[in-house]
PDB file of C-alpha atoms in Angstrom:
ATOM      1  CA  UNK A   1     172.291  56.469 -14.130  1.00 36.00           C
ATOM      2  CA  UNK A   2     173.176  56.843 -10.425  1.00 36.00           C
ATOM      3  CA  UNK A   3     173.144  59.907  -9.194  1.00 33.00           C
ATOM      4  CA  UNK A   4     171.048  62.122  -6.777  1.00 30.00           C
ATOM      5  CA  UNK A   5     168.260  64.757  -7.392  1.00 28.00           C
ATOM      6  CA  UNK A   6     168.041  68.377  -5.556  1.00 28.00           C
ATOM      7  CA  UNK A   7     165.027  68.403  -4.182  1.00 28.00           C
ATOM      8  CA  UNK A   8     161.009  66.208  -4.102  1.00 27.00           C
ATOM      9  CA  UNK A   9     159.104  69.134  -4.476  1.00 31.00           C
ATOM     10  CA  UNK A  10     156.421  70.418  -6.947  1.00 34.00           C
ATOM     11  CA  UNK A  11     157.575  70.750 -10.316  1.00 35.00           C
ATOM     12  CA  UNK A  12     156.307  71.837 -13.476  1.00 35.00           C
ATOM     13  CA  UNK A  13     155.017  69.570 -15.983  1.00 37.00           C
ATOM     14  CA  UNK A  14     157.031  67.358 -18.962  1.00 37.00           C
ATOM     15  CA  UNK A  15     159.427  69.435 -21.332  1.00 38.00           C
ATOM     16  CA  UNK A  16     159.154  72.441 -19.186  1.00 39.00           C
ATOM     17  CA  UNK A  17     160.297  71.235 -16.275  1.00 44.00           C
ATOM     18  CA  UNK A  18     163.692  70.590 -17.966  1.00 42.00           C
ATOM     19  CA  UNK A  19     163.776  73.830 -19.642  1.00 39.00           C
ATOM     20  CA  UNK A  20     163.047  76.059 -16.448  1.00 37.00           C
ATOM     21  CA  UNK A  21     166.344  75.066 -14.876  1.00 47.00           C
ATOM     22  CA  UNK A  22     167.778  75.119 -18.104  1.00 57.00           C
ATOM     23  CA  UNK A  23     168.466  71.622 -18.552  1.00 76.00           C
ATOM     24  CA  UNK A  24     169.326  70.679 -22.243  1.00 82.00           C
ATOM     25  CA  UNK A  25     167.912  66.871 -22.630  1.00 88.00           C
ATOM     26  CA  UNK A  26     167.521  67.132 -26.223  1.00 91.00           C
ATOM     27  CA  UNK A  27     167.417  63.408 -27.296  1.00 90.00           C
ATOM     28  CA  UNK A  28     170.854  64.010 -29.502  1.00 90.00           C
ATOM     29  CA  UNK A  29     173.001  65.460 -27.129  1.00 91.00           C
ATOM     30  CA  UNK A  30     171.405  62.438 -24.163  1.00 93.00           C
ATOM     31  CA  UNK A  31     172.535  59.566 -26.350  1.00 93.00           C
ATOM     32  CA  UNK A  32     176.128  61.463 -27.259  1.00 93.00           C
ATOM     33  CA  UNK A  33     176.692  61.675 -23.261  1.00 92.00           C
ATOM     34  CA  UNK A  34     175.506  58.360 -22.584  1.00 93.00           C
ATOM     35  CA  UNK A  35     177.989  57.180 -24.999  1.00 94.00           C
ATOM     36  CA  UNK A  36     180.611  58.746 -24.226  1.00 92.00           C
ATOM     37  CA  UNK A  37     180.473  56.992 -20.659  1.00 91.00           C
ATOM     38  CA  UNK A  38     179.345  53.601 -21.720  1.00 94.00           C
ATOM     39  CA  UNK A  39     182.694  51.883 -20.890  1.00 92.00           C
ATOM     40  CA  UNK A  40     182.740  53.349 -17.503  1.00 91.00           C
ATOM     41  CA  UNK A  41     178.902  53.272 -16.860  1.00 91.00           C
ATOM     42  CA  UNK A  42     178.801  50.012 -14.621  1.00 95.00           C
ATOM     43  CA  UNK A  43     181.860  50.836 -12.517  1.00 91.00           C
ATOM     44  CA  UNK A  44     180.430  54.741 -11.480  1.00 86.00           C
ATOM     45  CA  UNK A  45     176.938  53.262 -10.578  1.00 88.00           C
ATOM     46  CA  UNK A  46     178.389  50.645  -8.181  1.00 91.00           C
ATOM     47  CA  UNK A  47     181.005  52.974  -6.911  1.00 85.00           C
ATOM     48  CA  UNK A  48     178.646  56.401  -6.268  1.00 82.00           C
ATOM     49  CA  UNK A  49     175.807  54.418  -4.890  1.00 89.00           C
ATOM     50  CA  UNK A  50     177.960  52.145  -2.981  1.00 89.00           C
ATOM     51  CA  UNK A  51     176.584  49.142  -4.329  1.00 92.00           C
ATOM     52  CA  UNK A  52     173.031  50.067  -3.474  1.00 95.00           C
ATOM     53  CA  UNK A  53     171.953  49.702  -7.294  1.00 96.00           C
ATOM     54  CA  UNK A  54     171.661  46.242  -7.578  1.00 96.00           C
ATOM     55  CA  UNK A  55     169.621  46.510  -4.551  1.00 97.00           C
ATOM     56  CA  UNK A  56     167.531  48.729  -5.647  1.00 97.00           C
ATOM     57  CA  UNK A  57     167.073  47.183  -9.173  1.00 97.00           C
ATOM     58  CA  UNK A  58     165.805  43.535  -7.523  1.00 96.00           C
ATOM     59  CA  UNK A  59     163.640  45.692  -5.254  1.00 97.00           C
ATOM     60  CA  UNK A  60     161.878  47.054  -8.855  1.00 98.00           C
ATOM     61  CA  UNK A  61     161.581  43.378 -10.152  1.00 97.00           C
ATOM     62  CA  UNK A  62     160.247  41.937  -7.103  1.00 96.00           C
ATOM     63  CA  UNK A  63     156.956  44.432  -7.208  1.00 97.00           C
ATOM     64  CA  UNK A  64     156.183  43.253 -10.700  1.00 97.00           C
ATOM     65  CA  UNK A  65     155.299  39.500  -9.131  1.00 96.00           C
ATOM     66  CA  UNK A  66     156.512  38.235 -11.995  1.00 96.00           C
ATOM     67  CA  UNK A  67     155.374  34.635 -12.236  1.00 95.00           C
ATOM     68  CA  UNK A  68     158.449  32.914 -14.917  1.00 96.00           C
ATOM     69  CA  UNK A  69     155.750  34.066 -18.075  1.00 96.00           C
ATOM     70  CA  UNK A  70     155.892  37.146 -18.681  1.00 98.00           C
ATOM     71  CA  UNK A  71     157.091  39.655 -21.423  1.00 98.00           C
ATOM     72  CA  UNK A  72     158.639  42.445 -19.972  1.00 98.00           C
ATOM     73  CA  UNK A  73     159.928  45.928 -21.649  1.00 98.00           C
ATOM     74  CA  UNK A  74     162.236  47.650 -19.873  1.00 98.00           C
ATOM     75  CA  UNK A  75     162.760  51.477 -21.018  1.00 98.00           C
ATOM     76  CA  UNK A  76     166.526  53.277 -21.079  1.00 98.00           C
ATOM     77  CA  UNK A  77     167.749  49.996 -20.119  1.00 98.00           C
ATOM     78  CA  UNK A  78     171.273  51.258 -21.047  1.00 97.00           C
ATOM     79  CA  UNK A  79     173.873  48.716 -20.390  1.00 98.00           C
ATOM     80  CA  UNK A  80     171.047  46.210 -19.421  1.00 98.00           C
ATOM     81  CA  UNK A  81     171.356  45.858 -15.523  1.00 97.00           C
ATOM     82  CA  UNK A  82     167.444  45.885 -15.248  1.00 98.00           C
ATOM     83  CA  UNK A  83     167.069  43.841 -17.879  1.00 98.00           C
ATOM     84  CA  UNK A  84     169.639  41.326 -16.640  1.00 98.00           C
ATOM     85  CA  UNK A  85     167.955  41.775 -13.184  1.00 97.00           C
ATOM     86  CA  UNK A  86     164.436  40.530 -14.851  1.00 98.00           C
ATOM     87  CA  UNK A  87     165.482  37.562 -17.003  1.00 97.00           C
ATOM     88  CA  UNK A  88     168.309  36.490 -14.581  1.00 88.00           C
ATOM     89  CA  UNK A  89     166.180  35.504 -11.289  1.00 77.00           C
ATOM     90  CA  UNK A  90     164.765  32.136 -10.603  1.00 82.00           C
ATOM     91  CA  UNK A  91     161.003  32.830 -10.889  1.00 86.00           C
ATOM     92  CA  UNK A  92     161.490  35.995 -13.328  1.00 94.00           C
ATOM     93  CA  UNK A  93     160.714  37.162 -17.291  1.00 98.00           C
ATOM     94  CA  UNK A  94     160.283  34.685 -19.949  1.00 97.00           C
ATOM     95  CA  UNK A  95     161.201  37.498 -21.969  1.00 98.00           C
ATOM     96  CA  UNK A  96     162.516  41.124 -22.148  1.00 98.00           C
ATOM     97  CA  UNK A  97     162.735  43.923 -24.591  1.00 98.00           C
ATOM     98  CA  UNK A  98     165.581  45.937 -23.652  1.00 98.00           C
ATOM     99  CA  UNK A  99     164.830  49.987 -25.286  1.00 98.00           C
ATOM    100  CA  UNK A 100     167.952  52.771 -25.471  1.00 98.00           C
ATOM    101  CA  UNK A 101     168.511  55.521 -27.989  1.00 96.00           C
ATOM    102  CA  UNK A 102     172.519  55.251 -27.217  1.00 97.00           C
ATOM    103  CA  UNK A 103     174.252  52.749 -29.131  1.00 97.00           C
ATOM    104  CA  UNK A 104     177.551  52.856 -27.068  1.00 98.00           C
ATOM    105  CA  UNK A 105     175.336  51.419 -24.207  1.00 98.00           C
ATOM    106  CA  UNK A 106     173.704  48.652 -25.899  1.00 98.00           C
ATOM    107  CA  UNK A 107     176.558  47.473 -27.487  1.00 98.00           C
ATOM    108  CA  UNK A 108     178.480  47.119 -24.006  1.00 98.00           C
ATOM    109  CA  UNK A 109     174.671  45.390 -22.160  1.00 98.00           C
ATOM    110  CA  UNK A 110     174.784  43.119 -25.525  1.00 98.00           C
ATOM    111  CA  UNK A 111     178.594  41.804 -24.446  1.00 97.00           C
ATOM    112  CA  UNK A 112     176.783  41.426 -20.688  1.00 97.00           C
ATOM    113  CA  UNK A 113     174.437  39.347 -21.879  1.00 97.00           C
ATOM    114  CA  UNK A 114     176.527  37.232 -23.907  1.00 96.00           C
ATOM    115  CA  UNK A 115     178.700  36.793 -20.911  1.00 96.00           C
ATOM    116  CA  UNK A 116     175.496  35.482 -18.577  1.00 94.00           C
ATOM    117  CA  UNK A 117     173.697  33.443 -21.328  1.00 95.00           C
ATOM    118  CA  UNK A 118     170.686  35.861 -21.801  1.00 96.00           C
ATOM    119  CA  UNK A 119     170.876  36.878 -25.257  1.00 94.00           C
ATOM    120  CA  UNK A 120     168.187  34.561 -26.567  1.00 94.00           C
ATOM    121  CA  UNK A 121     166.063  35.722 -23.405  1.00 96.00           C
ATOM    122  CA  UNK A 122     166.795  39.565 -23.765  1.00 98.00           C
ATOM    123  CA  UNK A 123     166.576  41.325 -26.690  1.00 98.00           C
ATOM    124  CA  UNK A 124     168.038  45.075 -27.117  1.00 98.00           C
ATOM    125  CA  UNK A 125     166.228  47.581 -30.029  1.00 98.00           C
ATOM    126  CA  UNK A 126     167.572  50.942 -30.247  1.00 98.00           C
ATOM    127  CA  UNK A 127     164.761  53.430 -30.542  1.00 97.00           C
ATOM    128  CA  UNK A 128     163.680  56.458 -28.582  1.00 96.00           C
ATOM    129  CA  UNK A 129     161.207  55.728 -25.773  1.00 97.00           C
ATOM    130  CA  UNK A 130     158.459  57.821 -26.936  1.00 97.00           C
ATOM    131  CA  UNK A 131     158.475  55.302 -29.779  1.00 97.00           C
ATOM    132  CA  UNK A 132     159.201  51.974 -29.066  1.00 97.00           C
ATOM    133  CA  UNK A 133     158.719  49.621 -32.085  1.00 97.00           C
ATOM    134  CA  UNK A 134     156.121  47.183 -30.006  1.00 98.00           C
ATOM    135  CA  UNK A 135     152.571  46.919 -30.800  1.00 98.00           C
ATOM    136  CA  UNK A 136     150.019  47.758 -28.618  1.00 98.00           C
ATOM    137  CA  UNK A 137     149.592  45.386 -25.095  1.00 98.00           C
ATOM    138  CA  UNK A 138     152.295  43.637 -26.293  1.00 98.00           C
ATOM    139  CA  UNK A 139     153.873  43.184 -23.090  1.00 98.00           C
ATOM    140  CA  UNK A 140     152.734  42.162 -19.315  1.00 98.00           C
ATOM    141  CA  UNK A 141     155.101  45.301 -17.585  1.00 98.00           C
ATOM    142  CA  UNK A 142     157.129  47.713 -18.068  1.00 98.00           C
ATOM    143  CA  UNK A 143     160.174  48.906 -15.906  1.00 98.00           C
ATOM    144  CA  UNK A 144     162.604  51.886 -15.965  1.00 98.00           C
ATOM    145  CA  UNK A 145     165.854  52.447 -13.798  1.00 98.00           C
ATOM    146  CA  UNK A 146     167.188  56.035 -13.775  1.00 95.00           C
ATOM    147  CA  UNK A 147     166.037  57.318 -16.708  1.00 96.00           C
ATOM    148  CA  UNK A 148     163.038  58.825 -17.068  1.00 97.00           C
ATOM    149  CA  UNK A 149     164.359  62.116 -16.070  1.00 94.00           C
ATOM    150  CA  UNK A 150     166.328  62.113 -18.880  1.00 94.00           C
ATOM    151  CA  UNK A 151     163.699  62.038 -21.460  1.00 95.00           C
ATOM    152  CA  UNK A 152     163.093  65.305 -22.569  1.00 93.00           C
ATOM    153  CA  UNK A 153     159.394  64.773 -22.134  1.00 94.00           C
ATOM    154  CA  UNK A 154     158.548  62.018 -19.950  1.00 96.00           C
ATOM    155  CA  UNK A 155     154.769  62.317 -19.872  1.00 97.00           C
ATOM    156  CA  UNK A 156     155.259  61.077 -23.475  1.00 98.00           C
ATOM    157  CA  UNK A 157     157.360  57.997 -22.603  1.00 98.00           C
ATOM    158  CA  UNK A 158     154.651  57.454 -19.437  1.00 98.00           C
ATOM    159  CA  UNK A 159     152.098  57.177 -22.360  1.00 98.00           C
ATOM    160  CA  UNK A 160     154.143  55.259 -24.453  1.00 98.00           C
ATOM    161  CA  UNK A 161     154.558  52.432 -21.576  1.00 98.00           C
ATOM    162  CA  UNK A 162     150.553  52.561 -20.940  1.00 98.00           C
ATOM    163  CA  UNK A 163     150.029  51.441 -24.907  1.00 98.00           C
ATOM    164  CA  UNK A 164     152.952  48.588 -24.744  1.00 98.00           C
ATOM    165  CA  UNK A 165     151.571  47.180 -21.416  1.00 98.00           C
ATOM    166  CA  UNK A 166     148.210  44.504 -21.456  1.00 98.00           C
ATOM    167  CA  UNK A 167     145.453  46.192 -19.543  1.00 98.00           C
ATOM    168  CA  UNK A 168     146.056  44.792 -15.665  1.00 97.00           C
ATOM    169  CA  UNK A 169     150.154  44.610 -16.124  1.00 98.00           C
ATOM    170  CA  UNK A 170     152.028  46.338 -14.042  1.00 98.00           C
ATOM    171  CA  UNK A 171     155.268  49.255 -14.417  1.00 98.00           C
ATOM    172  CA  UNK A 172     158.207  49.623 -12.045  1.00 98.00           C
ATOM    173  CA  UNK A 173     160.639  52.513 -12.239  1.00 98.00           C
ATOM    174  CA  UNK A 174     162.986  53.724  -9.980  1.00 98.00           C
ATOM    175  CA  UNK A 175     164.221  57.619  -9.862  1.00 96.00           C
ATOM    176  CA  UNK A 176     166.724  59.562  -7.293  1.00 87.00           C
ATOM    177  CA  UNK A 177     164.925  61.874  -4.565  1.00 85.00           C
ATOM    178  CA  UNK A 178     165.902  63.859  -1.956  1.00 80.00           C
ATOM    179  CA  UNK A 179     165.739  62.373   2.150  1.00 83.00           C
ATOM    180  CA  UNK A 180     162.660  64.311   3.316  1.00 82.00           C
ATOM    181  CA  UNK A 181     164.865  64.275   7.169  1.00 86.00           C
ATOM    182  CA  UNK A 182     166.446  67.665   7.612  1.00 87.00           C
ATOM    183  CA  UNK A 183     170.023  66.057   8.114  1.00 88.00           C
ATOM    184  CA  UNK A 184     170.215  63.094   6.443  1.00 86.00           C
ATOM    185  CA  UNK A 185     168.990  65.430   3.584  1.00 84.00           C
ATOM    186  CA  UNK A 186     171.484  68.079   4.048  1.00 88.00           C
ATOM    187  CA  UNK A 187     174.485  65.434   4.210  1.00 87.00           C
ATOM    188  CA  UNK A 188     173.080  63.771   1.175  1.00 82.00           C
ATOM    189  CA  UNK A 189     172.614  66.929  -0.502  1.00 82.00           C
ATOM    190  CA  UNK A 190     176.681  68.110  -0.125  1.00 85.00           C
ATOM    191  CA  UNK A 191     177.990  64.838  -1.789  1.00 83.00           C
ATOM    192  CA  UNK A 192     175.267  64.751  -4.354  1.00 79.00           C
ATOM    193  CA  UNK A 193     176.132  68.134  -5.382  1.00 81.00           C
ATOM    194  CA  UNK A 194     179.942  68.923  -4.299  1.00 82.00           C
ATOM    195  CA  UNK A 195     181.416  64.771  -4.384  1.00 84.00           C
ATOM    196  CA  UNK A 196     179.321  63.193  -6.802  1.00 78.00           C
ATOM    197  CA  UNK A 197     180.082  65.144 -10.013  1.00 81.00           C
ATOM    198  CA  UNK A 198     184.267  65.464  -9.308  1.00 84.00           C
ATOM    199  CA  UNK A 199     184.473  61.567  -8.587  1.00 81.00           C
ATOM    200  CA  UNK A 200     182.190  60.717 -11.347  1.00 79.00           C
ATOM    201  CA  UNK A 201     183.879  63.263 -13.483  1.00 82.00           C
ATOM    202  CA  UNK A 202     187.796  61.296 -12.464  1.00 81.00           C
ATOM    203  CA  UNK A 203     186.428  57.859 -13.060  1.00 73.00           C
ATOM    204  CA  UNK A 204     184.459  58.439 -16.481  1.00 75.00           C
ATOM    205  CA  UNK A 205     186.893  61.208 -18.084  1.00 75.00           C
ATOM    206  CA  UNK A 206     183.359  62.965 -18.999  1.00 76.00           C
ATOM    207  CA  UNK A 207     183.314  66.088 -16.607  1.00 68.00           C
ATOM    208  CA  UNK A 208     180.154  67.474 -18.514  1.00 72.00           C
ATOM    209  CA  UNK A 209     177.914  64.289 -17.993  1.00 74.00           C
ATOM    210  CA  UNK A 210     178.645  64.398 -14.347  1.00 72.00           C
ATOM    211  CA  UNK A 211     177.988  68.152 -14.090  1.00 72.00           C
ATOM    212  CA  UNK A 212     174.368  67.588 -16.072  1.00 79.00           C
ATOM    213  CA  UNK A 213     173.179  65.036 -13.114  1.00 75.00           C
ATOM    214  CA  UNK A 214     172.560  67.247 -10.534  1.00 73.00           C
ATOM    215  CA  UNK A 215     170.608  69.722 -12.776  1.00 75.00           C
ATOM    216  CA  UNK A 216     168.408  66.563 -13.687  1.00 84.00           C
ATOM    217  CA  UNK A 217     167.368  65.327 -10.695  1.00 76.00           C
ATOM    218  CA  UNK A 218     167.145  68.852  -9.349  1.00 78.00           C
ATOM    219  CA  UNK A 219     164.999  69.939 -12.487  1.00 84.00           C
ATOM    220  CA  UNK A 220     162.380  66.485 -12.082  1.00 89.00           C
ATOM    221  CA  UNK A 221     159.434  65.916 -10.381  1.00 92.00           C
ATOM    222  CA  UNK A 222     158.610  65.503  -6.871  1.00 92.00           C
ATOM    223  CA  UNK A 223     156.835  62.026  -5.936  1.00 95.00           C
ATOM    224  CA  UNK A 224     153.591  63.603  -5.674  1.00 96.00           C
ATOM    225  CA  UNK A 225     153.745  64.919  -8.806  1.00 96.00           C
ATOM    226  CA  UNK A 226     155.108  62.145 -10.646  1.00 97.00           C
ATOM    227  CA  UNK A 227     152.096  60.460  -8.808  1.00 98.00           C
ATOM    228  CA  UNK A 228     150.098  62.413 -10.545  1.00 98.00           C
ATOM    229  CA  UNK A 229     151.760  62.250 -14.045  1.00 98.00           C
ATOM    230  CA  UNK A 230     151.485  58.345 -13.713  1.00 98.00           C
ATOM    231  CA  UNK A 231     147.243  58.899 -12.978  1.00 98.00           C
ATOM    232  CA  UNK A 232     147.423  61.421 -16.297  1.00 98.00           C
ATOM    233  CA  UNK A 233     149.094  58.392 -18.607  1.00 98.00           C
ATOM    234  CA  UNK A 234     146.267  55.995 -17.700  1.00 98.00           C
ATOM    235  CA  UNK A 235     147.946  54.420 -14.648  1.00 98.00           C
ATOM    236  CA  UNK A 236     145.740  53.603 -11.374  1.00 98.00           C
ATOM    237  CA  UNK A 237     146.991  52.657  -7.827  1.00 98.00           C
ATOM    238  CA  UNK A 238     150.252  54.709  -8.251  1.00 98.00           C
ATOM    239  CA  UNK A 239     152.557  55.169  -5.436  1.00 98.00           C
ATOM    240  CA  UNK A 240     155.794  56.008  -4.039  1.00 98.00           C
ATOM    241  CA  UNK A 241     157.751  53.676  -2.220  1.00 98.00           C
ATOM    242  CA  UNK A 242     161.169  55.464  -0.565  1.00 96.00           C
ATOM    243  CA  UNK A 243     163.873  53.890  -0.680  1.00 96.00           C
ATOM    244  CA  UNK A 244     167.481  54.412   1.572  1.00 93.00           C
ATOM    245  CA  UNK A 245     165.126  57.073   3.401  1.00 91.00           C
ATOM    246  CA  UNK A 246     163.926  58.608  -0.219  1.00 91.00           C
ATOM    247  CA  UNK A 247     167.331  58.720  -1.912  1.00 90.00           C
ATOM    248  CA  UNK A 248     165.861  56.570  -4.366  1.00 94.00           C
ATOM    249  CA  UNK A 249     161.930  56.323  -5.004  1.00 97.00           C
ATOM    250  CA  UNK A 250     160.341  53.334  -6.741  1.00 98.00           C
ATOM    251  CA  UNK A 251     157.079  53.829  -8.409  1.00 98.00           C
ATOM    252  CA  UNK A 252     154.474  51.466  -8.942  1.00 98.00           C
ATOM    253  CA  UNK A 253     151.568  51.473 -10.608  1.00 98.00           C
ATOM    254  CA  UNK A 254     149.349  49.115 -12.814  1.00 98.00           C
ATOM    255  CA  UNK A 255     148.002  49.685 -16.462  1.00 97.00           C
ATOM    256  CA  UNK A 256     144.142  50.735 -15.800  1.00 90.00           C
TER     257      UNK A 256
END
């Protein structure tokens, strides 16, 4: 979901983290919000990252160097944009496995694919991503736009993606950061905290949903840490690429 996080700090680990800035992201009340947002969902990620999004989501698919023959599960793919983004591209997935706990969502990415011809290519499952109903290695990556931060414990969903993906395949997922430059940061800062959550609030009807993103991002980890998280799930070569001067980070990595 688009939206900004406080700060790239340390953080403490998994569930914790969530519960020490007294973030709620128990997996109920995440799907109920999700839902309630689902018809708006599209329109407030183009409109509060300016378009950037899309952008950002081809930037994810290009670092898998997908060769046109692979199987690719993508984790809280919500209304499907990464998913689309995978299948859709000359040169891209023979096949994805779209996962989301919110049924709102899927039913509105289902109507997208319809509408672009994908359904036979995509496939959406509603199930948590700590327990995705794939056996082991059965895919060749794994991808994730804006969501891991909302899984209540994301060291779990990190482990989750190591057993799906073949040994060598490779993950992609994108999260919001901070700008590490004092005044790009600070400007960024004021409309992520002060603009973001009143427009987002207006355009979706959901003032509580819009209120929650800030503490999310603020509440995640830092780069480094996630890094490290990545190293802990089984994951070598892990790094952190910024993005629009570390608004967004993408993280790669490849299944040891």
């Amino acid at each position: 979901m688009t939206a900004g996080r406080g700060g790239v700090g340390e953080r403490p680990a998994g569930r914790d983290a969530g519960a020490a800035a007294g973030v709620d992201k128990g997996p109920a009340r995440i799907a109920a919000m999700f839902d309630a947002i689902a018809r708006r969902y599209d329109l407030l990620n183009r409109v509060l990252s300016a378009g950037l999004d899309q952008r950002w989501r081809a930037r994810a698919v290009r670092s898998l160097r997908l060769t046109g023959r692979e199987t690719v599960a993508d984790f809280c793919t919500g209304t499907a944009d990464l998913a689309i983004a995978l299948a859709g591209r000359r040169g891209g997935a023979a096949r994805v496995v779209g996962i989301d706990f919110a049924g709102e969502m899927l039913r509105h990415g289902l109507a997208k694919l319809r509408r672009s011809g994908l359904e036979r290519r995509v496939a959406l499952v509603r199930a948590d991503a700590t327990q995705a109903p794939l056996a082991d290695g059965a895919v060749d990556a794994a991808t994730v736009a804006f969501g891991i931060r909302n899984v209540e414990q994301p060291q779990l969903a990190l482990s989750e993606m190591h057993r799906l993906v073949r040994p060598g395949g490779r993950i992609a997922i994108l999260e919001f950061g901070m700008p590490r430059l004092p005044v790009v940061g600070a400007a960024y800062g004021w409309y992520f905290r002060r603009v973001l959550p009143r427009l987002g609030s207006v355009v979706s009807g959901h003032g509580s949903a819009y209120a929650y993103l800030p503490a999310s991002v603020g509440a995640f980890h830092g780069p480094e840490a996630f890094c490290r998280l990545l190293g802990e799930a089984g994951f070598r070569d892990a790094r952190a690429v910024p993005l629009q001067m570390g608004i967004v980070y993408l993280y790669e990595a490849a299944r040891a």
